[in-house]
Amino acid sequence: MHVQEWLDTVPAVAVYAVVGLVIGLESLGIPLPGEIILVSAALMASQHGGINPVILGTCATVGAVVGDSIGYAIGRKGGRPLLAWLGRKFPRHFSEGHVATAERSFEKWGMWAVFFGRFIALLRIFAGPLAGVLHMPYWKFLIANVLGGIVWAGGTTAVIYSVGVVAESWLKRFSWLGLVLAVLIGVTSMLVIKRKAKKAQAQAQATAAAERSAEPEPVTAGD
């Protein structure tokens, strides 16, 4: 079946629900392709008259804000043991190096790490739980969370929808290019973060080794 014909059979409410749910779960701390889902849905809206881009952007924003808030609450209650558990369950996303990189971002940028983290694939997963673990004041977290959710979710929806409308005839034939572009952007940001995470992990291991070598050897009573 042609993609456009299939899209015509998808209820708009299902699209809104999936977008809000996936982005909410990703923001909560579960590794899911929220950005790809949002870009695909916004592109769909530009070609599918039954999908309202304003409602779509609103659902994405609500999912992002609510998911991050739940992640914050879980992180605040779970603390460091939560990060250790996540590291065992999702080693590719919550490794020691990734956690160290995210922590340095929070130390450098504070509440704005939550805002700017919304635009980086890996930090979107970390932002809520890590802010809770680090006991960031909730009012600061909430401001950055809401602003980041609105700008990222609303802005992404508006930009992709506008591009889709302008190039509708072209995108009907090559709609998969929008998804490919989203994947490339997501993979690129993931590789950059992964490289920084490996560097941070190596530095952490080197520091730990240096500290161990600097510790004085125990002296027995006979000595």
Short mmCIF file of C-alpha atoms in Angstrom, two decimals:
data_model
loop_
_atom_site.label_atom_id
_atom_site.label_comp_id
_atom_site.label_asym_id
_atom_site.label_seq_id
_atom_site.Cartn_x
_atom_site.Cartn_y
_atom_site.Cartn_z
CA MET A 1 0.00 0.00 0.00
CA HIS A 2 1.24 3.51 -0.82
CA VAL A 3 2.46 5.42 2.23
CA GLN A 4 0.04 8.28 1.66
CA GLU A 5 -2.90 5.84 1.42
CA TRP A 6 -1.81 4.19 4.66
CA LEU A 7 -1.54 7.55 6.42
CA ASP A 8 -5.10 8.32 5.42
CA THR A 9 -6.24 5.29 7.45
CA VAL A 10 -4.49 6.36 10.68
CA PRO A 11 -6.82 8.17 13.14
CA ALA A 12 -5.44 11.55 14.13
CA VAL A 13 -6.05 10.86 17.82
CA ALA A 14 -3.79 7.81 17.56
CA VAL A 15 -0.99 9.94 16.11
CA TYR A 16 -1.35 12.51 18.91
CA ALA A 17 -1.35 9.77 21.56
CA VAL A 18 1.69 7.96 20.17
CA VAL A 19 3.71 11.16 19.87
CA GLY A 20 2.87 12.31 23.40
CA LEU A 21 3.48 8.85 24.90
CA VAL A 22 6.82 8.16 23.17
CA ILE A 23 8.22 11.61 23.95
CA GLY A 24 6.96 11.36 27.53
CA LEU A 25 8.60 7.97 28.08
CA GLU A 26 11.84 9.19 26.50
CA SER A 27 11.87 12.26 28.73
CA LEU A 28 11.16 10.04 31.73
CA GLY A 29 14.42 8.20 31.09
CA ILE A 30 13.52 5.33 28.73
CA PRO A 31 15.64 5.27 25.55
CA LEU A 32 13.10 5.80 22.75
CA PRO A 33 13.34 7.70 19.40
CA GLY A 34 11.21 10.67 20.45
CA GLU A 35 12.76 13.09 17.98
CA ILE A 36 12.29 10.74 15.03
CA ILE A 37 8.65 10.13 16.00
CA LEU A 38 7.99 13.88 16.29
CA VAL A 39 9.65 14.73 12.97
CA SER A 40 7.78 11.92 11.22
CA ALA A 41 4.45 13.00 12.71
CA ALA A 42 5.00 16.66 11.79
CA LEU A 43 5.86 15.63 8.25
CA MET A 44 2.75 13.47 8.24
CA ALA A 45 0.64 16.44 9.35
CA SER A 46 1.85 18.47 6.39
CA GLN A 47 0.47 15.79 4.05
CA HIS A 48 -2.53 14.60 6.07
CA GLY A 49 -5.33 17.13 6.43
CA GLY A 50 -6.83 15.34 9.43
CA ILE A 51 -3.81 15.95 11.67
CA ASN A 52 -3.70 19.39 13.27
CA PRO A 53 -0.10 20.59 13.74
CA VAL A 54 -1.10 22.80 16.70
CA ILE A 55 -2.62 19.84 18.55
CA LEU A 56 0.35 17.70 17.55
CA GLY A 57 2.85 20.26 18.91
CA THR A 58 0.78 20.64 22.09
CA CYS A 59 0.72 16.87 22.70
CA ALA A 60 4.45 16.66 22.12
CA THR A 61 5.08 19.56 24.52
CA VAL A 62 2.84 18.10 27.23
CA GLY A 63 4.51 14.70 26.85
CA ALA A 64 7.96 16.27 27.14
CA VAL A 65 7.14 18.37 30.22
CA VAL A 66 5.20 15.66 32.07
CA GLY A 67 7.77 12.97 31.24
CA ASP A 68 10.66 15.12 32.44
CA SER A 69 8.79 15.98 35.65
CA ILE A 70 8.13 12.31 36.42
CA GLY A 71 11.78 11.54 35.64
CA TYR A 72 12.83 14.30 38.05
CA ALA A 73 10.66 12.84 40.82
CA ILE A 74 12.01 9.32 40.22
CA GLY A 75 15.60 10.57 40.14
CA ARG A 76 15.19 12.58 43.34
CA LYS A 77 13.80 9.55 45.16
CA GLY A 78 16.10 6.93 43.62
CA GLY A 79 19.36 8.88 43.83
CA ARG A 80 22.69 7.38 42.75
CA PRO A 81 21.48 3.77 43.09
CA LEU A 82 18.95 4.55 40.36
CA LEU A 83 21.71 5.62 37.95
CA ALA A 84 23.66 2.45 38.79
CA TRP A 85 20.57 0.34 38.08
CA LEU A 86 19.93 2.16 34.80
CA GLY A 87 23.58 1.61 33.88
CA ARG A 88 23.10 -2.14 34.28
CA LYS A 89 19.81 -2.17 32.36
CA PHE A 90 20.80 0.26 29.58
CA PRO A 91 24.64 0.21 29.44
CA ARG A 92 24.72 1.87 26.01
CA HIS A 93 22.83 4.91 27.29
CA PHE A 94 23.60 5.11 31.02
CA SER A 95 27.25 4.07 31.14
CA GLU A 96 29.59 5.73 33.65
CA GLY A 97 31.04 7.85 30.87
CA HIS A 98 27.64 9.10 29.72
CA VAL A 99 26.64 9.90 33.28
CA ALA A 100 29.92 11.76 33.84
CA THR A 101 29.40 13.79 30.66
CA ALA A 102 25.85 14.70 31.67
CA GLU A 103 26.95 15.66 35.17
CA ARG A 104 29.61 18.00 33.82
CA SER A 105 26.96 19.63 31.64
CA PHE A 106 24.79 20.19 34.71
CA GLU A 107 27.72 21.57 36.72
CA LYS A 108 28.59 23.99 33.93
CA TRP A 109 25.11 25.10 32.81
CA GLY A 110 22.86 24.41 35.79
CA MET A 111 19.17 24.66 34.93
CA TRP A 112 19.98 25.49 31.31
CA ALA A 113 21.40 21.99 30.90
CA VAL A 114 17.77 20.86 31.13
CA PHE A 115 16.74 23.41 28.50
CA PHE A 116 19.55 22.77 26.01
CA GLY A 117 19.55 19.05 26.78
CA ARG A 118 16.13 18.87 25.16
CA PHE A 119 17.84 19.34 21.77
CA ILE A 120 20.42 16.56 22.27
CA ALA A 121 19.24 12.97 21.94
CA LEU A 122 21.11 11.46 24.89
CA LEU A 123 20.62 14.39 27.27
CA ARG A 124 16.86 14.27 26.67
CA ILE A 125 16.91 10.90 28.41
CA PHE A 126 19.20 12.09 31.23
CA ALA A 127 17.83 15.55 32.00
CA GLY A 128 14.87 14.72 34.23
CA PRO A 129 16.29 11.85 36.31
CA LEU A 130 19.73 13.45 36.67
CA ALA A 131 18.28 16.79 37.76
CA GLY A 132 16.42 14.90 40.48
CA VAL A 133 19.48 12.91 41.53
CA LEU A 134 21.50 16.14 41.81
CA HIS A 135 18.65 17.77 43.82
CA MET A 136 18.27 20.71 41.47
CA PRO A 137 15.63 23.06 42.97
CA TYR A 138 12.34 22.06 41.38
CA TRP A 139 11.33 25.60 40.43
CA LYS A 140 14.52 25.97 38.36
CA PHE A 141 13.99 22.58 36.79
CA LEU A 142 10.35 23.36 36.01
CA ILE A 143 11.16 26.65 34.27
CA ALA A 144 13.85 25.08 32.09
CA ASN A 145 11.68 22.01 31.51
CA VAL A 146 8.64 23.96 30.32
CA LEU A 147 10.64 26.37 28.15
CA GLY A 148 12.69 23.55 26.64
CA GLY A 149 9.60 21.48 25.95
CA ILE A 150 7.80 24.35 24.23
CA VAL A 151 10.76 25.45 22.12
CA TRP A 152 11.88 21.94 21.16
CA ALA A 153 8.53 20.22 20.62
CA GLY A 154 6.64 23.25 19.31
CA GLY A 155 9.55 24.53 17.25
CA THR A 156 10.32 21.15 15.68
CA THR A 157 6.67 20.64 14.78
CA ALA A 158 6.37 24.13 13.26
CA VAL A 159 9.58 23.90 11.23
CA ILE A 160 8.99 20.41 9.84
CA TYR A 161 5.32 21.13 9.13
CA SER A 162 6.22 24.36 7.29
CA VAL A 163 8.87 22.61 5.22
CA GLY A 164 6.39 19.86 4.41
CA VAL A 165 3.72 22.31 3.27
CA VAL A 166 6.12 24.31 1.12
CA ALA A 167 7.52 21.22 -0.55
CA GLU A 168 4.35 19.10 -0.43
CA SER A 169 4.46 17.84 -3.99
CA TRP A 170 8.11 16.86 -3.63
CA LEU A 171 7.69 15.25 -0.24
CA LYS A 172 4.77 13.13 -1.40
CA ARG A 173 7.18 11.32 -3.69
CA PHE A 174 10.15 11.30 -1.32
CA SER A 175 8.61 11.49 2.16
CA TRP A 176 11.17 9.04 3.47
CA LEU A 177 13.87 11.71 3.12
CA GLY A 178 12.45 13.57 6.11
CA LEU A 179 12.81 10.45 8.22
CA VAL A 180 16.33 9.82 6.90
CA LEU A 181 17.31 13.39 7.79
CA ALA A 182 15.92 12.99 11.30
CA VAL A 183 17.83 9.72 11.74
CA LEU A 184 21.07 11.32 10.54
CA ILE A 185 20.66 14.24 12.96
CA GLY A 186 19.92 11.88 15.84
CA VAL A 187 22.83 9.56 15.03
CA THR A 188 25.25 12.47 14.67
CA SER A 189 24.32 13.95 18.04
CA MET A 190 24.51 10.48 19.61
CA LEU A 191 28.01 9.90 18.22
CA VAL A 192 29.22 13.26 19.51
CA ILE A 193 27.87 12.54 22.99
CA LYS A 194 29.24 8.99 22.89
CA ARG A 195 32.71 10.28 22.00
CA LYS A 196 32.61 12.76 24.88
CA ALA A 197 31.32 10.04 27.19
CA LYS A 198 34.22 7.72 26.33
CA LYS A 199 36.67 10.54 26.96
CA ALA A 200 35.05 11.33 30.31
CA GLN A 201 35.09 7.67 31.29
CA ALA A 202 38.78 7.35 30.40
CA GLN A 203 39.58 10.47 32.44
CA ALA A 204 37.58 9.13 35.39
CA GLN A 205 39.42 5.81 35.25
CA ALA A 206 42.80 7.56 35.00
CA THR A 207 41.96 9.76 37.99
CA ALA A 208 40.84 6.77 40.03
CA ALA A 209 44.03 4.87 39.15
CA ALA A 210 46.16 7.88 40.11
CA GLU A 211 44.37 8.18 43.45
CA ARG A 212 44.90 4.49 44.19
CA SER A 213 48.60 4.68 43.35
CA ALA A 214 48.98 7.76 45.58
CA GLU A 215 47.51 6.02 48.62
CA PRO A 216 50.20 5.00 51.14
CA GLU A 217 50.69 1.27 51.59
CA PRO A 218 49.56 -0.08 54.97
CA VAL A 219 52.32 -0.64 57.47
CA THR A 220 52.16 -3.78 59.61
CA ALA A 221 53.05 -3.84 63.28
CA GLY A 222 56.21 -5.83 62.55
CA ASP A 223 57.49 -3.03 60.28
#
